Coordinates of C-alpha atoms and ligand atoms in Angstrom, one line a residue:
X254 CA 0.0 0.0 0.0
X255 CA 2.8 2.7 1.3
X256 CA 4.2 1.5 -1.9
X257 CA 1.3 2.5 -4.4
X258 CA 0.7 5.6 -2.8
X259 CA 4.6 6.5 -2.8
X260 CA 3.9 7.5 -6.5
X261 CA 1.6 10.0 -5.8
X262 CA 1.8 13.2 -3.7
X263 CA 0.8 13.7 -0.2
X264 CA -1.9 16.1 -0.8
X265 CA -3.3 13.6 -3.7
X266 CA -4.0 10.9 -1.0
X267 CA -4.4 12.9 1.6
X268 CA -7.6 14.2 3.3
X269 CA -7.8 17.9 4.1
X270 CA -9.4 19.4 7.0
X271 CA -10.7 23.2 7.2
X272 CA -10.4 25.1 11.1
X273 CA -11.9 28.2 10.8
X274 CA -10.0 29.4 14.2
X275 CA -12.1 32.1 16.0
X276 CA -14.8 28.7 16.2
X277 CA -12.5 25.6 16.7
X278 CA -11.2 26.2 20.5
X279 CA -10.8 29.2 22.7
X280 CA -7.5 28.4 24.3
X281 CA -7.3 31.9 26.4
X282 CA -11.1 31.8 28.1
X283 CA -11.8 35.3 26.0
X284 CA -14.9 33.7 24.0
X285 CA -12.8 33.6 20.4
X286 CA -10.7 30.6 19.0
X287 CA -6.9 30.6 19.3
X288 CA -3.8 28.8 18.4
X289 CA -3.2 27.6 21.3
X290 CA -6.7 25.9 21.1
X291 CA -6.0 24.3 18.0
X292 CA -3.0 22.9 19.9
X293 CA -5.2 21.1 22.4
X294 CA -7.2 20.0 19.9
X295 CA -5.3 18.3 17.3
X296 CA -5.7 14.7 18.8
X297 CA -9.0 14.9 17.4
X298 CA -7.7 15.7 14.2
X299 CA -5.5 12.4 14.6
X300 CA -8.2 10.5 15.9
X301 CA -10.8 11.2 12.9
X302 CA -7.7 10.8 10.3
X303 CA -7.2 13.7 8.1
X304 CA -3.9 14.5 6.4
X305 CA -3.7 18.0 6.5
X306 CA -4.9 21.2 8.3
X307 CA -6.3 24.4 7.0
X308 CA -5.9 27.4 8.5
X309 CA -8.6 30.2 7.5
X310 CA -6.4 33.7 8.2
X311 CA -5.0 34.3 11.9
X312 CA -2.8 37.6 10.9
X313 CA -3.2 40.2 12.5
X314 CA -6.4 42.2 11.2
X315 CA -9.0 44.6 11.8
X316 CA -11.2 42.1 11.4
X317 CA -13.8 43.7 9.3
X318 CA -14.3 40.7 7.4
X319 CA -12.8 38.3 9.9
X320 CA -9.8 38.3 9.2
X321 CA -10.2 38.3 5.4
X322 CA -8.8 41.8 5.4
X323 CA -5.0 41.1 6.6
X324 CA -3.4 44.2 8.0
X325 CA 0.2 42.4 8.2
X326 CA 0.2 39.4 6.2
X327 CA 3.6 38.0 8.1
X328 CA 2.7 38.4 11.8
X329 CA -0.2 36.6 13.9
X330 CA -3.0 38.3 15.3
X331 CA -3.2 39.2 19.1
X332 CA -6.4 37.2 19.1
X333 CA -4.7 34.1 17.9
X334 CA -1.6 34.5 19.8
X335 CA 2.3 35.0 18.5
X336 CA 4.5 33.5 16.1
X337 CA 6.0 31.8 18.9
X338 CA 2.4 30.2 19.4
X339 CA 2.3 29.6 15.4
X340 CA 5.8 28.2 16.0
X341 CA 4.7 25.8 18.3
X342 CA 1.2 24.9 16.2
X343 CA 3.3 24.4 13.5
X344 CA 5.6 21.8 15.1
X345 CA 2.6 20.3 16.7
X346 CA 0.8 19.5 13.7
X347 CA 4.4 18.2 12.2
X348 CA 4.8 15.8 15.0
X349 CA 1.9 13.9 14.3
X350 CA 2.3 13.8 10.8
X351 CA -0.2 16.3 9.5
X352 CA 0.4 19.1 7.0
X353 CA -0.2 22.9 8.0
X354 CA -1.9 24.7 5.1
X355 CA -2.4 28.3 5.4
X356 CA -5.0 31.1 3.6
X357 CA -3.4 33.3 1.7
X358 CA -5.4 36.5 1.0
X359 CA -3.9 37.9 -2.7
X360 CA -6.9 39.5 -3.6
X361 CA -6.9 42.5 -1.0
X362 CA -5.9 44.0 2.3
X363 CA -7.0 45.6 5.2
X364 CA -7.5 49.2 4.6
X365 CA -5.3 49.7 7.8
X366 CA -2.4 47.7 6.2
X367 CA 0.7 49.9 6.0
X368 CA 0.5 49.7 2.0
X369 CA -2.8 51.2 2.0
X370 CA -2.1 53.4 4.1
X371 CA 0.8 55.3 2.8
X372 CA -0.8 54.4 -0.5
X373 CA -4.0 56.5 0.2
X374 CA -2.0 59.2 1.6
X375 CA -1.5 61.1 -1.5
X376 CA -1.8 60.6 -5.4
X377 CA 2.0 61.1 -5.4
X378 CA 2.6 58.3 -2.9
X379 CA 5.6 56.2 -3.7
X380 CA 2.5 53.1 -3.4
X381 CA -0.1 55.0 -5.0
X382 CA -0.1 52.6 -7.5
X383 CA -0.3 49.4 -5.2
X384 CA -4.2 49.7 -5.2
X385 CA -6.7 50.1 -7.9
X386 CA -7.5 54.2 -7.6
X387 CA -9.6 56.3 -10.7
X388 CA -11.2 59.4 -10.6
X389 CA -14.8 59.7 -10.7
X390 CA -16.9 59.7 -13.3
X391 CA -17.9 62.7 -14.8
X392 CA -20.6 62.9 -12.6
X393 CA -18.5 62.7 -9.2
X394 CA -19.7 58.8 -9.0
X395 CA -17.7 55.9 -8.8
X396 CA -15.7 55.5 -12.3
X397 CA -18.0 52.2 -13.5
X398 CA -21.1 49.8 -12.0
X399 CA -18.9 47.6 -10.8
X400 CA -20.2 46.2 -7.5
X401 CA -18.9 44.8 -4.3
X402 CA -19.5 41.2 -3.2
X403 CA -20.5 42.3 -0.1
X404 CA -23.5 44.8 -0.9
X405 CA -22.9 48.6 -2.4
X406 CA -20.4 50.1 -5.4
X407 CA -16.9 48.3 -5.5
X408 CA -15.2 52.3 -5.7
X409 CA -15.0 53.8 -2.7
X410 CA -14.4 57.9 -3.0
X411 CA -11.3 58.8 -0.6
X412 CA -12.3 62.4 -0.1
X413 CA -8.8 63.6 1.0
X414 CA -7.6 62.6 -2.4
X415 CA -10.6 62.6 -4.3
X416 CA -10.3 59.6 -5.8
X417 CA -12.2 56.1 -6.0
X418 CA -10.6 52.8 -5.1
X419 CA -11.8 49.3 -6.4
X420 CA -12.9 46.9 -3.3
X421 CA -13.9 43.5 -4.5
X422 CA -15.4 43.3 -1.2
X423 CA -15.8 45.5 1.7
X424 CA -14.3 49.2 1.8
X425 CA -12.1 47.9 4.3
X426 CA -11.0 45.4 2.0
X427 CA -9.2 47.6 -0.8
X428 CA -8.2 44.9 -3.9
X429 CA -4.5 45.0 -4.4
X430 CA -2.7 46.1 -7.9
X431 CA -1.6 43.0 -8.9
X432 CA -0.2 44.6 -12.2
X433 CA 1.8 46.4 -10.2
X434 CA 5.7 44.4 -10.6
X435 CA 6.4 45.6 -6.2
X436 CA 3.1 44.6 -5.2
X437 CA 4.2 40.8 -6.8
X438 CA 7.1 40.8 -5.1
X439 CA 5.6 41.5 -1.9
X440 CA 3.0 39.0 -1.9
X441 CA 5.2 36.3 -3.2
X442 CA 8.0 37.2 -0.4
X443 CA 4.2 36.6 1.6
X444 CA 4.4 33.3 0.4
X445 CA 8.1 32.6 1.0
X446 CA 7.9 33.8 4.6
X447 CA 6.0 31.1 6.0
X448 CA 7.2 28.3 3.5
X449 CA 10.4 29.5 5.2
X450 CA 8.7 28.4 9.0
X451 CA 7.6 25.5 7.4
X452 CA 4.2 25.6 6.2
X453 CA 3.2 22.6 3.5
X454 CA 0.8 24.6 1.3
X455 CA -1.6 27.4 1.0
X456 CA -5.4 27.6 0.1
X457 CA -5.4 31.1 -2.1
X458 CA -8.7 33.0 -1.5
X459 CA -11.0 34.5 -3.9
X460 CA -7.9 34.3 -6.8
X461 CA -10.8 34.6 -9.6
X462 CA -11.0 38.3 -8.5
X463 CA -7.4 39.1 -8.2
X464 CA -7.4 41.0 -11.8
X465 CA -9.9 43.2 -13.3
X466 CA -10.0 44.6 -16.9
X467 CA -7.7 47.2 -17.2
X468 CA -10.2 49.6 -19.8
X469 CA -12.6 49.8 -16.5
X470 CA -15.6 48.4 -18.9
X471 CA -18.6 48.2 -17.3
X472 CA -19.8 44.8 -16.4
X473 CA -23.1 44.2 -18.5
X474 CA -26.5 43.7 -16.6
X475 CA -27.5 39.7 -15.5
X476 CA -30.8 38.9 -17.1
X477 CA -31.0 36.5 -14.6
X478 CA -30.9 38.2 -11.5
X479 CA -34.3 38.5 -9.8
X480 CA -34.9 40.5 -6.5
X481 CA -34.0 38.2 -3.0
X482 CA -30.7 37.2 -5.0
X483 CA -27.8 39.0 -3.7
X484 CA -27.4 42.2 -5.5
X485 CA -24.0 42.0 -6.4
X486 CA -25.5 39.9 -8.9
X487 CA -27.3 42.4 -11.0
X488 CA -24.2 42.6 -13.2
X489 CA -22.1 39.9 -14.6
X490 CA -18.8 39.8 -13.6
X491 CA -17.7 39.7 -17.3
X492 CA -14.5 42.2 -16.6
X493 CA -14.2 42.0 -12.3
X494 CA -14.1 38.3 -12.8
X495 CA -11.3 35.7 -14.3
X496 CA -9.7 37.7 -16.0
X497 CA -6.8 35.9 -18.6
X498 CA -4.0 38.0 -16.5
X499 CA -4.7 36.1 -13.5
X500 CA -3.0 33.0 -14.6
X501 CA 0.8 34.2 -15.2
X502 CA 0.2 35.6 -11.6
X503 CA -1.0 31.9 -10.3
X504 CA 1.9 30.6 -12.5
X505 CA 4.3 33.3 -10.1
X506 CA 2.8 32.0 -7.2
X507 CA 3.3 28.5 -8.0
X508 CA 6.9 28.8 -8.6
X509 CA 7.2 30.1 -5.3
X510 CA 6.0 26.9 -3.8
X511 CA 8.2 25.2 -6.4
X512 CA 11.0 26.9 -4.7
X513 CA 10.2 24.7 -1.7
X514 CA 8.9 21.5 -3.0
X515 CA 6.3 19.3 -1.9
X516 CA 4.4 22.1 -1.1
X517 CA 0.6 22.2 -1.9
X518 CA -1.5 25.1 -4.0
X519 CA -5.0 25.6 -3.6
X520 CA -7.1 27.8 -5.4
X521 CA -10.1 29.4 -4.0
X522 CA -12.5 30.4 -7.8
X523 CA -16.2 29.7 -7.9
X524 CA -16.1 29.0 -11.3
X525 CA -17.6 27.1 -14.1
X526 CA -15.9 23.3 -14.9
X527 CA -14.8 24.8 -18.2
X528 CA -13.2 28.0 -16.8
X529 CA -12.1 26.2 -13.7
X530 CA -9.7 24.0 -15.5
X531 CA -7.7 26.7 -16.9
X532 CA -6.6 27.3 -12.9
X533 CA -4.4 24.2 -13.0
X534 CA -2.3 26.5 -15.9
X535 CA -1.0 25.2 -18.9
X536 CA 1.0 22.0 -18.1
X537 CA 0.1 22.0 -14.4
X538 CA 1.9 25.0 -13.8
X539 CA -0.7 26.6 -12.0
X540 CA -2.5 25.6 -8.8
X541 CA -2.4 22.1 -8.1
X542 CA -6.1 22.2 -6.6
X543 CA -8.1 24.8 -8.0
X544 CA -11.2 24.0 -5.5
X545 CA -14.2 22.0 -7.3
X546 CA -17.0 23.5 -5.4
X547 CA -19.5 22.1 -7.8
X548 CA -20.7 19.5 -5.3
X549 CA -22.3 22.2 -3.2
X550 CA -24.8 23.8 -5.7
X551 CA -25.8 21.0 -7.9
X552 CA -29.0 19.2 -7.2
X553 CA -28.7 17.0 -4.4
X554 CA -29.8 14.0 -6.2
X555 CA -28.0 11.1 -8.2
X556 CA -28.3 11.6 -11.8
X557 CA -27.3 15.3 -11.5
X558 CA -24.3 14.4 -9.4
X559 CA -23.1 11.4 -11.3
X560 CA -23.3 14.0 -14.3
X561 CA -21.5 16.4 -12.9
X562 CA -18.7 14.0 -12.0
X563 CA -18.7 12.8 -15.4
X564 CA -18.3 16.4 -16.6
X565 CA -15.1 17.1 -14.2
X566 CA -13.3 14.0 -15.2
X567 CA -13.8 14.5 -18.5
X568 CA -12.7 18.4 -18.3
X569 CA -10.1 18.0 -16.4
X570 CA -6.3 18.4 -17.9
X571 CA -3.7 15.8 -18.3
X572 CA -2.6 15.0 -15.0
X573 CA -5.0 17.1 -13.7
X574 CA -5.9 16.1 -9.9
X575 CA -9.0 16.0 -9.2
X576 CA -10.7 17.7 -5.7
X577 CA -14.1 18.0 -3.6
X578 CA -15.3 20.4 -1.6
X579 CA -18.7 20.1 0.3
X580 CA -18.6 23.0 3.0
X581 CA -16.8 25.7 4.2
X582 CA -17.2 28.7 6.2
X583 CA -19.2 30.7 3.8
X584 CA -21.8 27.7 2.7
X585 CA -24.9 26.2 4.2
X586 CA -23.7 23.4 6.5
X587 CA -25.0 19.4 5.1
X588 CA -27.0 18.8 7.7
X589 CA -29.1 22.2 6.9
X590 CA -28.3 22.0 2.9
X591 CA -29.4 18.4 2.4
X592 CA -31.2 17.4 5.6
X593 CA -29.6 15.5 9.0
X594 CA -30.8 12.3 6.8
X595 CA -28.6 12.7 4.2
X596 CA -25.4 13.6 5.8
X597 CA -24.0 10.1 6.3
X598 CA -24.8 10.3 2.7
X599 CA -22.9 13.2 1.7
X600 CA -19.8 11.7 3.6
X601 CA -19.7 8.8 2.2
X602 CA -19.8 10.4 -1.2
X603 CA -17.0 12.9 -0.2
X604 CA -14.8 10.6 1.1
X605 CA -15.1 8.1 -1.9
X606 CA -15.0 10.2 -4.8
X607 CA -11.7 10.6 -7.1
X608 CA -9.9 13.3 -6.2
X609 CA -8.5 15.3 -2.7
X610 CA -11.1 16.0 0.1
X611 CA -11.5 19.2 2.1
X612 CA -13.9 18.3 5.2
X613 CA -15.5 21.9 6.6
X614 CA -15.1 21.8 10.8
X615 CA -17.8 20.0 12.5
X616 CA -19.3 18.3 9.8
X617 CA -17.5 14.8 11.1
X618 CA -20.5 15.5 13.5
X619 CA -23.6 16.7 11.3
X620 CA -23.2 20.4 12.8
X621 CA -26.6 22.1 11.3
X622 CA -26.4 26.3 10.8
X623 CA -27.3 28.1 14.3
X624 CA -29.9 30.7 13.6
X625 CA -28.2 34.0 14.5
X626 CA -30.8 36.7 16.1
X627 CA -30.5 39.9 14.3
X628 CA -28.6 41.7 17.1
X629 CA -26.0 39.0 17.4
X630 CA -24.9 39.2 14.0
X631 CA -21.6 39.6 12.9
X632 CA -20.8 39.0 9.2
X633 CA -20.5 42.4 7.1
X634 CA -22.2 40.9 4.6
X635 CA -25.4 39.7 6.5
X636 CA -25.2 43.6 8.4
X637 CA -24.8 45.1 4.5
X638 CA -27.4 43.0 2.5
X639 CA -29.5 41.5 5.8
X640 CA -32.4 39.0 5.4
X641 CA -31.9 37.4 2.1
X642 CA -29.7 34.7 3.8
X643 CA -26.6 35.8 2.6
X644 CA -24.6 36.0 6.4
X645 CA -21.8 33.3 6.9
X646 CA -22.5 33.7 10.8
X647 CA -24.9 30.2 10.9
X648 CA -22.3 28.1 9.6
X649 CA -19.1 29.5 12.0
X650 CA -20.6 28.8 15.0
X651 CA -18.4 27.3 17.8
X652 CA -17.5 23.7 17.5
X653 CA -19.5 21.2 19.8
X654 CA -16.7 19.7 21.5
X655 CA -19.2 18.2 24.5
X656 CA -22.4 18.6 26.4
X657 CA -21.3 21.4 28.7
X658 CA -22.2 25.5 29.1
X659 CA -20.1 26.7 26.3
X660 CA -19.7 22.9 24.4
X661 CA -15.9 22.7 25.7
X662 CA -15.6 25.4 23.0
X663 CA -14.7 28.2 25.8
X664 CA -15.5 28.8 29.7
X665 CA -17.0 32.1 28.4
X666 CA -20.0 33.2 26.2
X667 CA -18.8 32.9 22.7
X668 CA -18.5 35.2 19.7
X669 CA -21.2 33.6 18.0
X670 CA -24.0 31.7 20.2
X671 CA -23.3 28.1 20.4
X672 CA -25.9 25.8 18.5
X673 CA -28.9 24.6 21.0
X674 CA -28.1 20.9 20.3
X675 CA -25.1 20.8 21.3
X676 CA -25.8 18.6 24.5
X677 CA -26.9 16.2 22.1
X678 CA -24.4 16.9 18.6
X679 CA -20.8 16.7 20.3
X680 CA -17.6 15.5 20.2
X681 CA -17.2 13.5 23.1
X682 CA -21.0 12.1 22.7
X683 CA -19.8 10.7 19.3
X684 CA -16.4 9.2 20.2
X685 CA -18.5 6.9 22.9
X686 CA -21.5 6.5 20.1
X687 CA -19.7 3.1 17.5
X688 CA -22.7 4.4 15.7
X689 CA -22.6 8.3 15.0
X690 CA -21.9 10.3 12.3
X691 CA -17.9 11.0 14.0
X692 CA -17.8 7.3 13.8
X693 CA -18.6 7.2 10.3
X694 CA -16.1 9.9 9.2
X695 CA -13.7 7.8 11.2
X696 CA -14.0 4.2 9.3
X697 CA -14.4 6.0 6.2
X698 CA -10.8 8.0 6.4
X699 CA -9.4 4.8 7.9
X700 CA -10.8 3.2 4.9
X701 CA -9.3 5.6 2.9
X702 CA -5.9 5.1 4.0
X703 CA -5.8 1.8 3.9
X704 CA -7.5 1.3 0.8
X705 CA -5.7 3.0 -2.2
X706 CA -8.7 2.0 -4.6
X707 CA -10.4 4.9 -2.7
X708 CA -7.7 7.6 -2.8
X709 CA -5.6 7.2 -5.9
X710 CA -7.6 4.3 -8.1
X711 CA -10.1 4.7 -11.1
X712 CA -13.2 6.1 -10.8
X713 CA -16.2 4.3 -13.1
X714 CA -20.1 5.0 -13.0
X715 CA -22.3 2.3 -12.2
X716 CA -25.9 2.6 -14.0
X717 CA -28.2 2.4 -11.1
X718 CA -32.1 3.1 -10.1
X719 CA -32.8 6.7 -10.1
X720 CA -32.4 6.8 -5.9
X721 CA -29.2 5.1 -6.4
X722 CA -25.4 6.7 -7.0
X723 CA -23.1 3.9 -7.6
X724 CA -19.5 4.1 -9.0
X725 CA -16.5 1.5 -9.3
X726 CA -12.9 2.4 -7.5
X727 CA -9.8 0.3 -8.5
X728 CA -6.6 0.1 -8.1
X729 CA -4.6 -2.9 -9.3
X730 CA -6.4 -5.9 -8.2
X731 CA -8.4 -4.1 -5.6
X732 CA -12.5 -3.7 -7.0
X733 CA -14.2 -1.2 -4.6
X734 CA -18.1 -0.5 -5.5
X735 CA -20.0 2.4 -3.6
X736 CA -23.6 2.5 -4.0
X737 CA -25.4 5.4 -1.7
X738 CA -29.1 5.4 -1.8
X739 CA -30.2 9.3 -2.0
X740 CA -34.3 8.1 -1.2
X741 CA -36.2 7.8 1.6
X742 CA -37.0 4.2 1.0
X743 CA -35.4 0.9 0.1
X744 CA -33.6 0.6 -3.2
X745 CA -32.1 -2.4 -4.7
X746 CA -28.6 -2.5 -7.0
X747 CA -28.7 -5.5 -9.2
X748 CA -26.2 -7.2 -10.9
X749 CA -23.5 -7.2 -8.1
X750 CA -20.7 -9.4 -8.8
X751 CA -20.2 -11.3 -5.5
X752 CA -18.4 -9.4 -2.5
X753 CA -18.5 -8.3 0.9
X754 CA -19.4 -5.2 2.6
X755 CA -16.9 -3.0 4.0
X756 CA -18.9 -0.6 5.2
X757 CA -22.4 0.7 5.9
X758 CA -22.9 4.2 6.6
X759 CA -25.4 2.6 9.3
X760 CA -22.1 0.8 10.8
X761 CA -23.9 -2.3 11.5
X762 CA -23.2 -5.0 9.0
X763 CA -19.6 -5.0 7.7
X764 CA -18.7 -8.3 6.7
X765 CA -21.6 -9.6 5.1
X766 CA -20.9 -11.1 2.3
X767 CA -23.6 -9.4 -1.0
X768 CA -24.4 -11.9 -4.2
X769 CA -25.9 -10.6 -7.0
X770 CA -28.2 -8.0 -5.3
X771 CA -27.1 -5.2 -2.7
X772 CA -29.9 -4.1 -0.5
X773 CA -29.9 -0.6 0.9
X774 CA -31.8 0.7 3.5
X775 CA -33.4 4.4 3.0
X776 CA -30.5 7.0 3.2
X777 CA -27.9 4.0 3.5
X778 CA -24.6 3.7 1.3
X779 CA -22.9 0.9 1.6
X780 CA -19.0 0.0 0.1
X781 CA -18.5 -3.0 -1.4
X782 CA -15.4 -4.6 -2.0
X783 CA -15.9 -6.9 -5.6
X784 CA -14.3 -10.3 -5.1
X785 CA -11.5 -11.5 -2.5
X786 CA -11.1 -14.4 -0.5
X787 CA -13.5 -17.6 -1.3
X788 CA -15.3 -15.5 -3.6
X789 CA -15.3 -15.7 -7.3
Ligands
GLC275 C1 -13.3 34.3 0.3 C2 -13.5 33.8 1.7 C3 -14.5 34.6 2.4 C4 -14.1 36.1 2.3 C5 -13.8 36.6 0.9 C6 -13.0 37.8 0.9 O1 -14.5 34.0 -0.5 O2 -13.7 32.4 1.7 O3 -14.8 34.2 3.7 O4 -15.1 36.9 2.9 O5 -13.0 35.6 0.2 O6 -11.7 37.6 1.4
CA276 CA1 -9.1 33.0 22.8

């Protein structure tokens, strides 16, 4: 096994795991998640099995946008503690053999970041030039429609100055000038900064917006926008959005981590499959994952995903490696997206499919979104654009480490309100539970590793009843079938070739050997492993 997967690179077999830390643990009893807290915590990490860790941004930051707007992109955050704590994180993680992967934030900074800063000082700052700035438009308005992400224009007028600057997102988030040959330089010295302490990769956030069309066009109107959709979306992003330049800066990037070897890219671009695969840059040069979110808005049901998967294989490059991404901290949790019924479901899937997993914190438990009462809320976005479902709050609740006050997350009220169920969804309830969902995510990653058919073998669709999502894995001799039943009721596969059951997502009937028909139960997926001993 070691052997087969020696060929392949760590962050092709391996599982990755997303902390977003002001939620995971409060290691300083002030209500907000710290280093240190991830420290205490990473045993858990062990004991569920995941390969690598993702850090969502801990430097220091205003935290306008949670730390999304990075004020000093080489220090840590009071909040989070000090290098020396990162220091210590870092050789932590090392010493149980995971990988540290960090967010890097290209895209923008904080508007308190020393670059802006001098750069808004005056038109004849020496950094002038490292943000987007325009004058206004005849009129004294912004210099084009283009609109923030986060609710309003995307110009901001400095008054001092009068002048606009471009935000992708919040005014507090001014978007770099990555045309700009010193603001490169920078940001890849970012980069070589912390490969330098030893970090094994980097998830790159919002890179689709890092470049915008240099003639300021204005983006034309979206026919399909319709009121209760977030109004960023009046406009297509035609010339905010993917523009060709971005690639020779991924390609910059990526030689940075080149420098260092082994070292793992990940792109964060909410893109379609076609436009996606241009992120892995001509002859891989680019990011090694550009995220697949594609899972997360596509019909919950089989024949859509099984054609969506078919679509990604067949898109992707040469050599291309394949990833999935069900969650994160700005999307809809499973158990709340797809129902708690289907969440065994939806790991099963994840943890099976072709191609690098990123599991979103506290879904190895079903977490559902908290509901956040309007005067508790925190995200920007859901303050800018409120009601239409937009906020991020729900899904970055605290981690339900136990039954107790504050979960085990913190002895004090938290940022966020911890979920009501709590007592019952935890941590510790689960590791006692040979049933639960943690359980579940536990045999599957142990599965995973031990099995290569899951983590580097072929990936074949099975035709199946309509309930029914059913592929083929192999690798060598080893035949791996999963078959996940997306209906409330009984479904049948036919056909089997003889084999025994690996797994249930149910956990109750491993071992039983399946001949000619598989059986599932409603909600059940099952993995099969084709032939082996005394059986043809
Ligand atoms: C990415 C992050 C999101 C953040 C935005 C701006 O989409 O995932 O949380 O608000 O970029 O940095
Ligand atoms: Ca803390």
């Amino acid at each position: 096994m070691q052997n087969a997967l020696a060929d392949h690179a760590w962050w092709q077999h391996g599982v990755v795991y997303q902390i977003y830390p002001r939620s995971f643990q409060d290691g300083n009893g002030d209500g907000i998640g710290d280093l240190s807290g991830i420290i205490r915590r990473l045993d858990h990490l062990v004991a569920l099995g995941v390969d690598a860790v993702w850090l969502s941004p801990i430097y220091p930051s205003p935290m306008a946008d949670f730390g999304y707007d990075v004020a000093d992109h080489c220090a840590i955050d009071p909040t989070f503690g000090t290098l020396e704590d990162f220091d210590r994180l870092i050789d932590a993680v090392h010493g149980r053999g995971l990988r540290l992967i960090l967010d890097y934030v290209p895209n923008h900074t904080s508007d308190r970041h020393p670059w802006f800063v001098a750069s808004r000082a005056s038109r004849r700052s020496e950094q002038r030039d490292w943000y987007v700035w325009h004058d206004p438009a005849p009129d004294g308005g912004p210099p084009n429609n283009w609109l923030s992400e986060f609710g309003g224009p995307a110009w901001s007028l400095d008054a001092a100055t009068s002048q606009y600057y471009y935000h992708a997102y919040l005014p507090e988030q001014p978007d770099l000038n990555w045309r700009h040959p010193a603001v490169r330089d920078a940001m890849l010295d970012v980069l070589r900064f912390w490969f330098r302490r030893g970090v094994d990769g980097f998830r790159v956030d919002a890179i689709h917006h890092l470049i915008e069309d240099e003639e300021l066009r204005d983006n034309p109107p979206n026919p399909d926008w319709r009121p209760g959709m977030s109004p960023a979306k009046r406009v297509l992003r035609t010339h905010t959005m993917d523009q060709p330049e971005v690639h020779e800066a991924i390609m910059a990037m990526r030689r940075v981590a080149d420098e260092f070897g082994d070292r793992v890219m990940i792109g964060e671009a909410y893109l379609p499959i076609d436009r996606l695969m241009a992120y892995y840059g001509s002859d891989l040069s680019g990011f090694h994952l550009p995220f697949n979110f594609h899972l997360i808005a596509t019909p919950w049901q089989p024949a859509a995903i099984a054609a969506l998967i078919d679509a990604y294989e067949a898109a992707l490059p040469n050599g291309g490696w394949p990833n999935w991404v069900l969650g994160n901290h700005d999307r809809s949790r499973l158990a709340s997206r797809l129902g708690p019924d289907q969440v065994r479901i939806a790991a099963m899937l994840l943890l099976t499919l072709r191609g690098t997993p990123t599991i979103y914190q506290g879904e190895e438990i079903g977490m559902s979104d908290v509901p956040i009462p309007p005067e508790q809320v925190q995200d920007p976005w859901e303050r800018n654009v409120p009601g239409l479902g937009l906020g991020r709050d729900p899904v970055r609740t605290p981690m339900q480490w136990d039954g107790s006050a504050h979960a085990g997350f913190s002895p004090v009220s938290p940022w966020l309100p911890v979920a009501q169920d709590h007592a019952v969804v935890n941590v510790a309830s689960q590791a006692a539970d040979p049933r639960s969902v943690l359980a579940l995510y536990q045999a599957l990653l142990r599965l995973r590793r031990t099995r290569p058919a899951l983590s580097i073998g072929s990936y074949q669709p099975i035709a199946a009843d309509t309930a029914v999502l059913a592929y083929a894995r192999r690798y060598g001799d080893e035949h791996l079938l999963v078959a996940l039943n997306f209906g409330g009721t009984t479904a049948t596969l036919r056909q089997v070739r003889p084999g025994r059951l690996l797994l249930s997502t149910e956990l109750d009937r491993s071992g039983q050997v399946i001949r000619d028909r598989l059986e599932l139960r409603p909600n059940e997926g099952c993995i099969l492993e084709i032939g082996g001993p005394g059986l043809p």
